């Protein structure tokens, strides 16, 4: 498993993270197999959020780690907060309370990374700074970041923070390429040229903020997977042909396509299937050629000028 650095932090971690959003209802033995398999394959970064399963996912993860006897030093744990039922909340009180709940459910004294989950338009940056400072000084959180933020929102928050934001978790897959499209269709009268995110891809590269790609196998907004989906015949034909050439699966290629980008993006796997994790690990050993990367991009329905 290749590694990458999270932002400018001292965290050197696996380039693939295991997202734990769907483990809340799994049988204990299945969770153990998933976590042990990922560790054996070199994945040491685990992504959580306080809302996943209403907190159940963090508890299930902690119980599995205890059963497997995995030391805390073998794990890099990330969680997110800020989403509440019907609204977003970046108040100091909520952030501090959320982290205490996360630590309790994960059965740990600290988390390596805390992300603010989705932008809160009522945010008061100075209040976030107070919360982050308290968490940092207490040792409860070692690094901080955001999720689904655009450059202006990051700048607004960063201006009040004494620490650097290290990561931004954003949706990215072969069929969800908004952050890439705009840069390839500059100044064109085409839907792909519409600026939907303020140039977040280039911004994060310039600011050395690690992009974490969520839902790397999904199309739309959790509408389903694109692999072997009849809605994407051309894409699956290309993925099938290339999978034979590279000796990996379509699932693996979907991650290899993301990892080929020089932005050093970390893919967050949402799968609960250990075999899919193995397929991804196998594909991390390859590097797509430039022509093949663009071939996959075009097969997903995107244009090149």
PDB file of C-alpha atoms in Angstrom:
ATOM      1  CA  UNK A   1       0.000   0.000   0.000  1.00  0.00           C
ATOM      2  CA  UNK A   2       1.383   3.382  -1.008  1.00  0.00           C
ATOM      3  CA  UNK A   3       1.308   6.197   1.522  1.00  0.00           C
ATOM      4  CA  UNK A   4       0.714   9.928   1.432  1.00  0.00           C
ATOM      5  CA  UNK A   5       1.011  12.825   3.845  1.00  0.00           C
ATOM      6  CA  UNK A   6      -2.158  14.441   5.166  1.00  0.00           C
ATOM      7  CA  UNK A   7      -1.682  18.102   4.325  1.00  0.00           C
ATOM      8  CA  UNK A   8       1.478  19.400   5.952  1.00  0.00           C
ATOM      9  CA  UNK A   9       0.946  17.325   9.106  1.00  0.00           C
ATOM     10  CA  UNK A  10       3.223  14.591  10.393  1.00  0.00           C
ATOM     11  CA  UNK A  11       0.659  11.939   9.398  1.00  0.00           C
ATOM     12  CA  UNK A  12       2.051   9.595   6.732  1.00  0.00           C
ATOM     13  CA  UNK A  13      -0.840   7.236   6.039  1.00  0.00           C
ATOM     14  CA  UNK A  14      -2.229   4.743   3.531  1.00  0.00           C
ATOM     15  CA  UNK A  15      -3.382   6.349   0.286  1.00  0.00           C
ATOM     16  CA  UNK A  16      -6.661   4.486   0.748  1.00  0.00           C
ATOM     17  CA  UNK A  17      -8.883   4.953   3.780  1.00  0.00           C
ATOM     18  CA  UNK A  18     -11.630   2.648   4.979  1.00  0.00           C
ATOM     19  CA  UNK A  19     -14.869   4.557   5.471  1.00  0.00           C
ATOM     20  CA  UNK A  20     -16.962   3.143   8.301  1.00  0.00           C
ATOM     21  CA  UNK A  21     -20.367   4.639   7.481  1.00  0.00           C
ATOM     22  CA  UNK A  22     -22.067   1.291   6.840  1.00  0.00           C
ATOM     23  CA  UNK A  23     -20.695  -0.994   9.553  1.00  0.00           C
ATOM     24  CA  UNK A  24     -23.278  -0.187  12.241  1.00  0.00           C
ATOM     25  CA  UNK A  25     -25.612  -3.075  11.424  1.00  0.00           C
ATOM     26  CA  UNK A  26     -23.017  -5.694  10.511  1.00  0.00           C
ATOM     27  CA  UNK A  27     -22.383  -8.912  12.403  1.00  0.00           C
ATOM     28  CA  UNK A  28     -19.359  -8.753  14.704  1.00  0.00           C
ATOM     29  CA  UNK A  29     -17.467 -11.433  12.789  1.00  0.00           C
ATOM     30  CA  UNK A  30     -17.996  -9.574   9.496  1.00  0.00           C
ATOM     31  CA  UNK A  31     -16.726  -6.319  10.968  1.00  0.00           C
ATOM     32  CA  UNK A  32     -13.675  -8.103  12.351  1.00  0.00           C
ATOM     33  CA  UNK A  33     -12.933  -9.611   8.948  1.00  0.00           C
ATOM     34  CA  UNK A  34     -13.277  -6.243   7.225  1.00  0.00           C
ATOM     35  CA  UNK A  35     -10.976  -4.407   9.621  1.00  0.00           C
ATOM     36  CA  UNK A  36      -8.383  -7.179   9.849  1.00  0.00           C
ATOM     37  CA  UNK A  37      -8.298  -7.532   6.064  1.00  0.00           C
ATOM     38  CA  UNK A  38      -7.783  -3.803   5.588  1.00  0.00           C
ATOM     39  CA  UNK A  39      -4.991  -3.742   8.140  1.00  0.00           C
ATOM     40  CA  UNK A  40      -3.299  -6.747   6.579  1.00  0.00           C
ATOM     41  CA  UNK A  41      -3.372  -4.942   3.227  1.00  0.00           C
ATOM     42  CA  UNK A  42      -1.694  -1.862   4.682  1.00  0.00           C
ATOM     43  CA  UNK A  43      -4.724   0.367   5.273  1.00  0.00           C
ATOM     44  CA  UNK A  44      -4.237   2.207   8.557  1.00  0.00           C
ATOM     45  CA  UNK A  45      -6.607   5.185   8.124  1.00  0.00           C
ATOM     46  CA  UNK A  46     -10.245   4.832   9.254  1.00  0.00           C
ATOM     47  CA  UNK A  47     -12.890   7.458   8.518  1.00  0.00           C
ATOM     48  CA  UNK A  48     -15.877   8.005  10.822  1.00  0.00           C
ATOM     49  CA  UNK A  49     -18.531  10.636  11.600  1.00  0.00           C
ATOM     50  CA  UNK A  50     -20.671  11.169  14.657  1.00  0.00           C
ATOM     51  CA  UNK A  51     -23.833  10.781  12.548  1.00  0.00           C
ATOM     52  CA  UNK A  52     -22.921   7.438  10.973  1.00  0.00           C
ATOM     53  CA  UNK A  53     -25.484   5.032  12.343  1.00  0.00           C
ATOM     54  CA  UNK A  54     -26.331   7.629  14.972  1.00  0.00           C
ATOM     55  CA  UNK A  55     -22.954   6.924  16.562  1.00  0.00           C
ATOM     56  CA  UNK A  56     -23.366   3.152  16.343  1.00  0.00           C
ATOM     57  CA  UNK A  57     -20.664   2.781  13.691  1.00  0.00           C
ATOM     58  CA  UNK A  58     -17.976   4.200  15.979  1.00  0.00           C
ATOM     59  CA  UNK A  59     -19.043   1.867  18.790  1.00  0.00           C
ATOM     60  CA  UNK A  60     -19.007  -1.171  16.484  1.00  0.00           C
ATOM     61  CA  UNK A  61     -15.559  -0.221  15.225  1.00  0.00           C
ATOM     62  CA  UNK A  62     -14.161   0.165  18.743  1.00  0.00           C
ATOM     63  CA  UNK A  63     -15.592  -3.179  19.821  1.00  0.00           C
ATOM     64  CA  UNK A  64     -13.987  -4.886  16.828  1.00  0.00           C
ATOM     65  CA  UNK A  65     -10.604  -3.266  17.498  1.00  0.00           C
ATOM     66  CA  UNK A  66     -10.795  -4.533  21.090  1.00  0.00           C
ATOM     67  CA  UNK A  67     -11.675  -8.074  19.994  1.00  0.00           C
ATOM     68  CA  UNK A  68      -8.860  -8.110  17.465  1.00  0.00           C
ATOM     69  CA  UNK A  69      -6.383  -6.727  19.986  1.00  0.00           C
ATOM     70  CA  UNK A  70      -5.222  -3.923  17.680  1.00  0.00           C
ATOM     71  CA  UNK A  71      -3.034  -1.332  19.368  1.00  0.00           C
ATOM     72  CA  UNK A  72      -3.997   2.325  19.129  1.00  0.00           C
ATOM     73  CA  UNK A  73      -0.621   3.084  17.568  1.00  0.00           C
ATOM     74  CA  UNK A  74      -1.568   0.929  14.568  1.00  0.00           C
ATOM     75  CA  UNK A  75      -4.590   3.077  13.712  1.00  0.00           C
ATOM     76  CA  UNK A  76      -5.108   6.568  12.341  1.00  0.00           C
ATOM     77  CA  UNK A  77      -8.629   7.645  13.281  1.00  0.00           C
ATOM     78  CA  UNK A  78     -10.613  10.436  11.692  1.00  0.00           C
ATOM     79  CA  UNK A  79     -14.131  11.541  12.548  1.00  0.00           C
ATOM     80  CA  UNK A  80     -16.462  14.362  11.575  1.00  0.00           C
ATOM     81  CA  UNK A  81     -19.021  16.540  13.309  1.00  0.00           C
ATOM     82  CA  UNK A  82     -21.345  19.434  12.534  1.00  0.00           C
ATOM     83  CA  UNK A  83     -24.419  17.762  11.025  1.00  0.00           C
ATOM     84  CA  UNK A  84     -27.506  17.749  13.223  1.00  0.00           C
ATOM     85  CA  UNK A  85     -31.073  16.732  12.433  1.00  0.00           C
ATOM     86  CA  UNK A  86     -32.338  19.379  10.042  1.00  0.00           C
ATOM     87  CA  UNK A  87     -29.431  21.802  10.364  1.00  0.00           C
ATOM     88  CA  UNK A  88     -25.662  22.268  10.643  1.00  0.00           C
ATOM     89  CA  UNK A  89     -23.930  23.387  13.824  1.00  0.00           C
ATOM     90  CA  UNK A  90     -20.368  24.708  14.148  1.00  0.00           C
ATOM     91  CA  UNK A  91     -20.939  26.248  17.573  1.00  0.00           C
ATOM     92  CA  UNK A  92     -18.163  25.804  20.107  1.00  0.00           C
ATOM     93  CA  UNK A  93     -20.463  23.920  22.443  1.00  0.00           C
ATOM     94  CA  UNK A  94     -21.561  21.456  19.795  1.00  0.00           C
ATOM     95  CA  UNK A  95     -18.045  20.793  18.484  1.00  0.00           C
ATOM     96  CA  UNK A  96     -16.698  20.115  21.983  1.00  0.00           C
ATOM     97  CA  UNK A  97     -19.654  17.941  22.951  1.00  0.00           C
ATOM     98  CA  UNK A  98     -19.446  16.023  19.685  1.00  0.00           C
ATOM     99  CA  UNK A  99     -15.755  15.236  20.128  1.00  0.00           C
ATOM    100  CA  UNK A 100     -16.324  13.955  23.659  1.00  0.00           C
ATOM    101  CA  UNK A 101     -18.981  11.623  22.276  1.00  0.00           C
ATOM    102  CA  UNK A 102     -16.709  10.487  19.453  1.00  0.00           C
ATOM    103  CA  UNK A 103     -13.863   9.709  21.857  1.00  0.00           C
ATOM    104  CA  UNK A 104     -16.168   7.742  24.119  1.00  0.00           C
ATOM    105  CA  UNK A 105     -17.654   5.708  21.277  1.00  0.00           C
ATOM    106  CA  UNK A 106     -14.273   5.016  19.688  1.00  0.00           C
ATOM    107  CA  UNK A 107     -12.837   4.183  23.133  1.00  0.00           C
ATOM    108  CA  UNK A 108      -9.778   6.356  22.623  1.00  0.00           C
ATOM    109  CA  UNK A 109      -8.197   9.365  24.285  1.00  0.00           C
ATOM    110  CA  UNK A 110      -7.608  11.212  21.008  1.00  0.00           C
ATOM    111  CA  UNK A 111      -8.465  11.250  17.327  1.00  0.00           C
ATOM    112  CA  UNK A 112      -5.854  12.003  14.706  1.00  0.00           C
ATOM    113  CA  UNK A 113      -8.096  14.161  12.497  1.00  0.00           C
ATOM    114  CA  UNK A 114     -11.375  16.011  13.078  1.00  0.00           C
ATOM    115  CA  UNK A 115     -13.315  17.317  10.081  1.00  0.00           C
ATOM    116  CA  UNK A 116     -16.216  19.750  10.055  1.00  0.00           C
ATOM    117  CA  UNK A 117     -18.720  17.722   8.068  1.00  0.00           C
ATOM    118  CA  UNK A 118     -20.658  20.211   5.899  1.00  0.00           C
ATOM    119  CA  UNK A 119     -20.508  24.019   5.773  1.00  0.00           C
ATOM    120  CA  UNK A 120     -22.602  25.840   8.361  1.00  0.00           C
ATOM    121  CA  UNK A 121     -23.684  29.190   6.891  1.00  0.00           C
ATOM    122  CA  UNK A 122     -24.166  30.503  10.435  1.00  0.00           C
ATOM    123  CA  UNK A 123     -20.545  29.730  11.323  1.00  0.00           C
ATOM    124  CA  UNK A 124     -18.646  32.149  13.522  1.00  0.00           C
ATOM    125  CA  UNK A 125     -14.995  31.399  12.725  1.00  0.00           C
ATOM    126  CA  UNK A 126     -13.736  32.795  16.030  1.00  0.00           C
ATOM    127  CA  UNK A 127     -15.969  30.346  17.887  1.00  0.00           C
ATOM    128  CA  UNK A 128     -14.638  27.426  15.834  1.00  0.00           C
ATOM    129  CA  UNK A 129     -11.119  28.638  16.614  1.00  0.00           C
ATOM    130  CA  UNK A 130     -11.870  28.556  20.322  1.00  0.00           C
ATOM    131  CA  UNK A 131     -13.199  24.997  20.058  1.00  0.00           C
ATOM    132  CA  UNK A 132     -10.252  23.785  17.963  1.00  0.00           C
ATOM    133  CA  UNK A 133      -7.758  25.421  20.319  1.00  0.00           C
ATOM    134  CA  UNK A 134      -9.363  23.754  23.331  1.00  0.00           C
ATOM    135  CA  UNK A 135      -9.319  20.373  21.600  1.00  0.00           C
ATOM    136  CA  UNK A 136      -5.726  20.770  20.473  1.00  0.00           C
ATOM    137  CA  UNK A 137      -4.411  21.909  23.856  1.00  0.00           C
ATOM    138  CA  UNK A 138      -6.235  19.103  25.650  1.00  0.00           C
ATOM    139  CA  UNK A 139      -4.748  16.526  23.273  1.00  0.00           C
ATOM    140  CA  UNK A 140      -8.159  15.271  22.197  1.00  0.00           C
ATOM    141  CA  UNK A 141      -7.621  16.166  18.524  1.00  0.00           C
ATOM    142  CA  UNK A 142      -4.263  16.308  16.776  1.00  0.00           C
ATOM    143  CA  UNK A 143      -5.198  17.636  13.324  1.00  0.00           C
ATOM    144  CA  UNK A 144      -8.153  19.445  11.794  1.00  0.00           C
ATOM    145  CA  UNK A 145      -9.860  19.736   8.437  1.00  0.00           C
ATOM    146  CA  UNK A 146     -13.166  20.194   6.668  1.00  0.00           C
ATOM    147  CA  UNK A 147     -15.498  18.328   4.364  1.00  0.00           C
ATOM    148  CA  UNK A 148     -17.418  19.609   1.326  1.00  0.00           C
ATOM    149  CA  UNK A 149     -15.967  23.145   1.627  1.00  0.00           C
ATOM    150  CA  UNK A 150     -15.116  25.540  -1.195  1.00  0.00           C
ATOM    151  CA  UNK A 151     -12.002  27.787  -1.197  1.00  0.00           C
ATOM    152  CA  UNK A 152     -13.787  30.862   0.173  1.00  0.00           C
ATOM    153  CA  UNK A 153     -15.237  28.914   3.073  1.00  0.00           C
ATOM    154  CA  UNK A 154     -11.825  27.458   3.898  1.00  0.00           C
ATOM    155  CA  UNK A 155     -10.199  30.910   3.725  1.00  0.00           C
ATOM    156  CA  UNK A 156     -12.864  32.394   6.002  1.00  0.00           C
ATOM    157  CA  UNK A 157     -12.317  29.714   8.616  1.00  0.00           C
ATOM    158  CA  UNK A 158      -8.536  29.538   8.259  1.00  0.00           C
ATOM    159  CA  UNK A 159      -8.182  33.283   8.883  1.00  0.00           C
ATOM    160  CA  UNK A 160      -9.249  32.777  12.525  1.00  0.00           C
ATOM    161  CA  UNK A 161      -7.524  29.475  13.217  1.00  0.00           C
ATOM    162  CA  UNK A 162      -4.127  29.128  14.910  1.00  0.00           C
ATOM    163  CA  UNK A 163      -3.622  25.753  13.199  1.00  0.00           C
ATOM    164  CA  UNK A 164      -3.663  24.785   9.527  1.00  0.00           C
ATOM    165  CA  UNK A 165      -6.583  22.915   7.997  1.00  0.00           C
ATOM    166  CA  UNK A 166      -5.061  19.723   6.623  1.00  0.00           C
ATOM    167  CA  UNK A 167      -7.819  17.938   4.664  1.00  0.00           C
ATOM    168  CA  UNK A 168     -10.992  18.523   2.682  1.00  0.00           C
ATOM    169  CA  UNK A 169     -13.256  15.542   2.039  1.00  0.00           C
ATOM    170  CA  UNK A 170     -15.128  15.905  -1.262  1.00  0.00           C
ATOM    171  CA  UNK A 171     -17.202  13.715  -3.546  1.00  0.00           C
ATOM    172  CA  UNK A 172     -15.140  12.353  -6.432  1.00  0.00           C
ATOM    173  CA  UNK A 173     -15.508   9.356  -8.708  1.00  0.00           C
ATOM    174  CA  UNK A 174     -15.178   8.597 -12.398  1.00  0.00           C
ATOM    175  CA  UNK A 175     -18.795   9.723 -12.836  1.00  0.00           C
ATOM    176  CA  UNK A 176     -18.621  12.651 -10.385  1.00  0.00           C
ATOM    177  CA  UNK A 177     -15.788  14.731 -11.773  1.00  0.00           C
ATOM    178  CA  UNK A 178     -16.997  18.280 -11.141  1.00  0.00           C
ATOM    179  CA  UNK A 179     -13.735  19.430  -9.590  1.00  0.00           C
ATOM    180  CA  UNK A 180     -11.845  18.196 -12.676  1.00  0.00           C
ATOM    181  CA  UNK A 181     -14.259  19.191 -15.468  1.00  0.00           C
ATOM    182  CA  UNK A 182     -14.005  22.943 -15.057  1.00  0.00           C
ATOM    183  CA  UNK A 183     -10.239  22.937 -15.511  1.00  0.00           C
ATOM    184  CA  UNK A 184     -10.503  21.025 -18.779  1.00  0.00           C
ATOM    185  CA  UNK A 185     -13.201  23.179 -20.366  1.00  0.00           C
ATOM    186  CA  UNK A 186     -12.045  26.691 -19.490  1.00  0.00           C
ATOM    187  CA  UNK A 187     -13.931  29.518 -21.209  1.00  0.00           C
ATOM    188  CA  UNK A 188     -16.284  27.178 -23.050  1.00  0.00           C
ATOM    189  CA  UNK A 189     -20.051  27.355 -23.485  1.00  0.00           C
ATOM    190  CA  UNK A 190     -20.451  23.876 -22.053  1.00  0.00           C
ATOM    191  CA  UNK A 191     -22.007  22.592 -18.850  1.00  0.00           C
ATOM    192  CA  UNK A 192     -18.651  21.197 -17.703  1.00  0.00           C
ATOM    193  CA  UNK A 193     -17.134  24.689 -17.706  1.00  0.00           C
ATOM    194  CA  UNK A 194     -19.491  25.957 -15.001  1.00  0.00           C
ATOM    195  CA  UNK A 195     -17.629  26.830 -11.819  1.00  0.00           C
ATOM    196  CA  UNK A 196     -19.429  24.840  -9.127  1.00  0.00           C
ATOM    197  CA  UNK A 197     -16.784  24.767  -6.404  1.00  0.00           C
ATOM    198  CA  UNK A 198     -14.527  27.800  -6.781  1.00  0.00           C
ATOM    199  CA  UNK A 199     -11.673  25.781  -8.241  1.00  0.00           C
ATOM    200  CA  UNK A 200     -11.300  23.589  -5.164  1.00  0.00           C
ATOM    201  CA  UNK A 201      -8.959  21.077  -6.810  1.00  0.00           C
ATOM    202  CA  UNK A 202      -6.294  23.630  -7.731  1.00  0.00           C
ATOM    203  CA  UNK A 203      -6.846  25.510  -4.468  1.00  0.00           C
ATOM    204  CA  UNK A 204      -6.183  22.436  -2.329  1.00  0.00           C
ATOM    205  CA  UNK A 205      -3.055  21.641  -4.328  1.00  0.00           C
ATOM    206  CA  UNK A 206      -1.760  25.188  -3.873  1.00  0.00           C
ATOM    207  CA  UNK A 207      -2.541  25.208  -0.144  1.00  0.00           C
ATOM    208  CA  UNK A 208      -1.252  21.652   0.432  1.00  0.00           C
ATOM    209  CA  UNK A 209      -4.615  20.443   1.697  1.00  0.00           C
ATOM    210  CA  UNK A 210      -5.253  16.744   1.135  1.00  0.00           C
ATOM    211  CA  UNK A 211      -8.416  15.970  -0.802  1.00  0.00           C
ATOM    212  CA  UNK A 212     -10.196  12.862   0.454  1.00  0.00           C
ATOM    213  CA  UNK A 213     -12.507  11.372  -2.166  1.00  0.00           C
ATOM    214  CA  UNK A 214     -15.777  10.061  -0.773  1.00  0.00           C
ATOM    215  CA  UNK A 215     -18.083   7.671  -2.671  1.00  0.00           C
ATOM    216  CA  UNK A 216     -15.453   6.693  -5.269  1.00  0.00           C
ATOM    217  CA  UNK A 217     -17.751   3.991  -6.734  1.00  0.00           C
ATOM    218  CA  UNK A 218     -21.001   5.977  -6.683  1.00  0.00           C
ATOM    219  CA  UNK A 219     -22.740   8.048  -9.342  1.00  0.00           C
ATOM    220  CA  UNK A 220     -25.022  10.945  -8.516  1.00  0.00           C
ATOM    221  CA  UNK A 221     -25.674  11.517  -4.839  1.00  0.00           C
ATOM    222  CA  UNK A 222     -25.716   7.965  -3.454  1.00  0.00           C
ATOM    223  CA  UNK A 223     -27.767   6.767  -6.427  1.00  0.00           C
ATOM    224  CA  UNK A 224     -25.786   3.563  -6.829  1.00  0.00           C
ATOM    225  CA  UNK A 225     -22.527   2.204  -8.167  1.00  0.00           C
ATOM    226  CA  UNK A 226     -21.516   2.745 -11.776  1.00  0.00           C
ATOM    227  CA  UNK A 227     -19.546  -0.492 -12.049  1.00  0.00           C
ATOM    228  CA  UNK A 228     -21.472  -3.092 -14.093  1.00  0.00           C
ATOM    229  CA  UNK A 229     -24.402  -0.683 -14.262  1.00  0.00           C
ATOM    230  CA  UNK A 230     -26.402  -0.685 -17.499  1.00  0.00           C
ATOM    231  CA  UNK A 231     -26.620   3.111 -17.327  1.00  0.00           C
ATOM    232  CA  UNK A 232     -22.906   3.319 -18.150  1.00  0.00           C
ATOM    233  CA  UNK A 233     -22.257   0.846 -21.000  1.00  0.00           C
ATOM    234  CA  UNK A 234     -19.351   2.696 -22.613  1.00  0.00           C
ATOM    235  CA  UNK A 235     -17.601   3.277 -19.307  1.00  0.00           C
ATOM    236  CA  UNK A 236     -17.922  -0.348 -18.268  1.00  0.00           C
ATOM    237  CA  UNK A 237     -16.686  -1.499 -21.689  1.00  0.00           C
ATOM    238  CA  UNK A 238     -13.537   0.601 -21.288  1.00  0.00           C
ATOM    239  CA  UNK A 239     -13.059  -0.471 -17.664  1.00  0.00           C
ATOM    240  CA  UNK A 240     -13.494  -4.104 -18.709  1.00  0.00           C
ATOM    241  CA  UNK A 241     -10.919  -3.840 -21.483  1.00  0.00           C
ATOM    242  CA  UNK A 242      -8.406  -2.047 -19.297  1.00  0.00           C
ATOM    243  CA  UNK A 243      -8.939  -4.384 -16.367  1.00  0.00           C
ATOM    244  CA  UNK A 244      -7.714  -7.225 -18.552  1.00  0.00           C
ATOM    245  CA  UNK A 245      -4.726  -5.193 -19.708  1.00  0.00           C
ATOM    246  CA  UNK A 246      -3.682  -4.182 -16.191  1.00  0.00           C
ATOM    247  CA  UNK A 247      -4.648  -7.429 -14.481  1.00  0.00           C
ATOM    248  CA  UNK A 248      -6.973  -5.787 -11.941  1.00  0.00           C
ATOM    249  CA  UNK A 249     -10.750  -5.520 -11.533  1.00  0.00           C
ATOM    250  CA  UNK A 250     -13.053  -2.676 -12.549  1.00  0.00           C
ATOM    251  CA  UNK A 251     -13.394  -1.838  -8.866  1.00  0.00           C
ATOM    252  CA  UNK A 252      -9.649  -1.574  -8.577  1.00  0.00           C
ATOM    253  CA  UNK A 253      -9.435   0.592 -11.678  1.00  0.00           C
ATOM    254  CA  UNK A 254     -11.969   3.029 -10.243  1.00  0.00           C
ATOM    255  CA  UNK A 255      -9.538   3.745  -7.408  1.00  0.00           C
ATOM    256  CA  UNK A 256      -6.429   3.604  -9.605  1.00  0.00           C
ATOM    257  CA  UNK A 257      -8.040   6.327 -11.727  1.00  0.00           C
ATOM    258  CA  UNK A 258      -8.337   8.617  -8.691  1.00  0.00           C
ATOM    259  CA  UNK A 259      -4.885   7.786  -7.380  1.00  0.00           C
ATOM    260  CA  UNK A 260      -3.319   8.563 -10.761  1.00  0.00           C
ATOM    261  CA  UNK A 261      -4.103  12.264 -10.297  1.00  0.00           C
ATOM    262  CA  UNK A 262      -1.012  14.186  -9.122  1.00  0.00           C
ATOM    263  CA  UNK A 263      -3.016  15.968  -6.401  1.00  0.00           C
ATOM    264  CA  UNK A 264      -2.240  12.961  -4.153  1.00  0.00           C
ATOM    265  CA  UNK A 265      -5.879  12.321  -3.345  1.00  0.00           C
ATOM    266  CA  UNK A 266      -6.814   9.854  -0.608  1.00  0.00           C
ATOM    267  CA  UNK A 267      -9.710   7.577  -1.591  1.00  0.00           C
ATOM    268  CA  UNK A 268     -12.255   6.742   1.126  1.00  0.00           C
ATOM    269  CA  UNK A 269     -13.733   3.289   0.535  1.00  0.00           C
ATOM    270  CA  UNK A 270     -17.305   2.891   1.696  1.00  0.00           C
ATOM    271  CA  UNK A 271     -17.408  -0.842   1.017  1.00  0.00           C
ATOM    272  CA  UNK A 272     -18.084  -3.481   3.659  1.00  0.00           C
ATOM    273  CA  UNK A 273     -16.851  -6.274   1.377  1.00  0.00           C
ATOM    274  CA  UNK A 274     -13.307  -7.491   2.221  1.00  0.00           C
ATOM    275  CA  UNK A 275     -12.869  -8.810  -1.312  1.00  0.00           C
ATOM    276  CA  UNK A 276     -13.424  -5.336  -2.759  1.00  0.00           C
ATOM    277  CA  UNK A 277     -10.799  -4.006  -0.366  1.00  0.00           C
ATOM    278  CA  UNK A 278      -8.385  -6.614  -1.720  1.00  0.00           C
ATOM    279  CA  UNK A 279      -9.216  -5.597  -5.285  1.00  0.00           C
ATOM    280  CA  UNK A 280      -8.438  -1.979  -4.462  1.00  0.00           C
ATOM    281  CA  UNK A 281      -5.176  -2.910  -2.749  1.00  0.00           C
ATOM    282  CA  UNK A 282      -4.105  -4.842  -5.861  1.00  0.00           C
ATOM    283  CA  UNK A 283      -4.879  -1.853  -8.071  1.00  0.00           C
ATOM    284  CA  UNK A 284      -2.824   0.478  -5.871  1.00  0.00           C
ATOM    285  CA  UNK A 285       0.244  -1.278  -7.271  1.00  0.00           C
ATOM    286  CA  UNK A 286      -0.415  -0.047 -10.813  1.00  0.00           C
ATOM    287  CA  UNK A 287      -0.311   3.375 -12.430  1.00  0.00           C
ATOM    288  CA  UNK A 288      -2.604   4.214 -15.298  1.00  0.00           C
ATOM    289  CA  UNK A 289      -0.995   5.739 -18.355  1.00  0.00           C
ATOM    290  CA  UNK A 290      -2.019   9.260 -19.296  1.00  0.00           C
ATOM    291  CA  UNK A 291      -3.945   8.053 -22.415  1.00  0.00           C
ATOM    292  CA  UNK A 292      -5.802   5.437 -20.388  1.00  0.00           C
ATOM    293  CA  UNK A 293      -6.727   7.957 -17.667  1.00  0.00           C
ATOM    294  CA  UNK A 294      -8.253  10.248 -20.273  1.00  0.00           C
ATOM    295  CA  UNK A 295      -9.932   7.328 -22.025  1.00  0.00           C
ATOM    296  CA  UNK A 296     -11.773   6.456 -18.823  1.00  0.00           C
ATOM    297  CA  UNK A 297     -12.682  10.107 -18.285  1.00  0.00           C
ATOM    298  CA  UNK A 298     -14.181  10.382 -21.779  1.00  0.00           C
ATOM    299  CA  UNK A 299     -16.001   7.047 -21.444  1.00  0.00           C
ATOM    300  CA  UNK A 300     -17.905   8.473 -18.479  1.00  0.00           C
ATOM    301  CA  UNK A 301     -19.476  10.995 -20.861  1.00  0.00           C
ATOM    302  CA  UNK A 302     -17.069  13.884 -20.406  1.00  0.00           C
ATOM    303  CA  UNK A 303     -15.753  15.949 -23.294  1.00  0.00           C
ATOM    304  CA  UNK A 304     -12.303  17.231 -24.153  1.00  0.00           C
ATOM    305  CA  UNK A 305     -12.086  20.497 -26.120  1.00  0.00           C
TER     306      UNK A 305
END
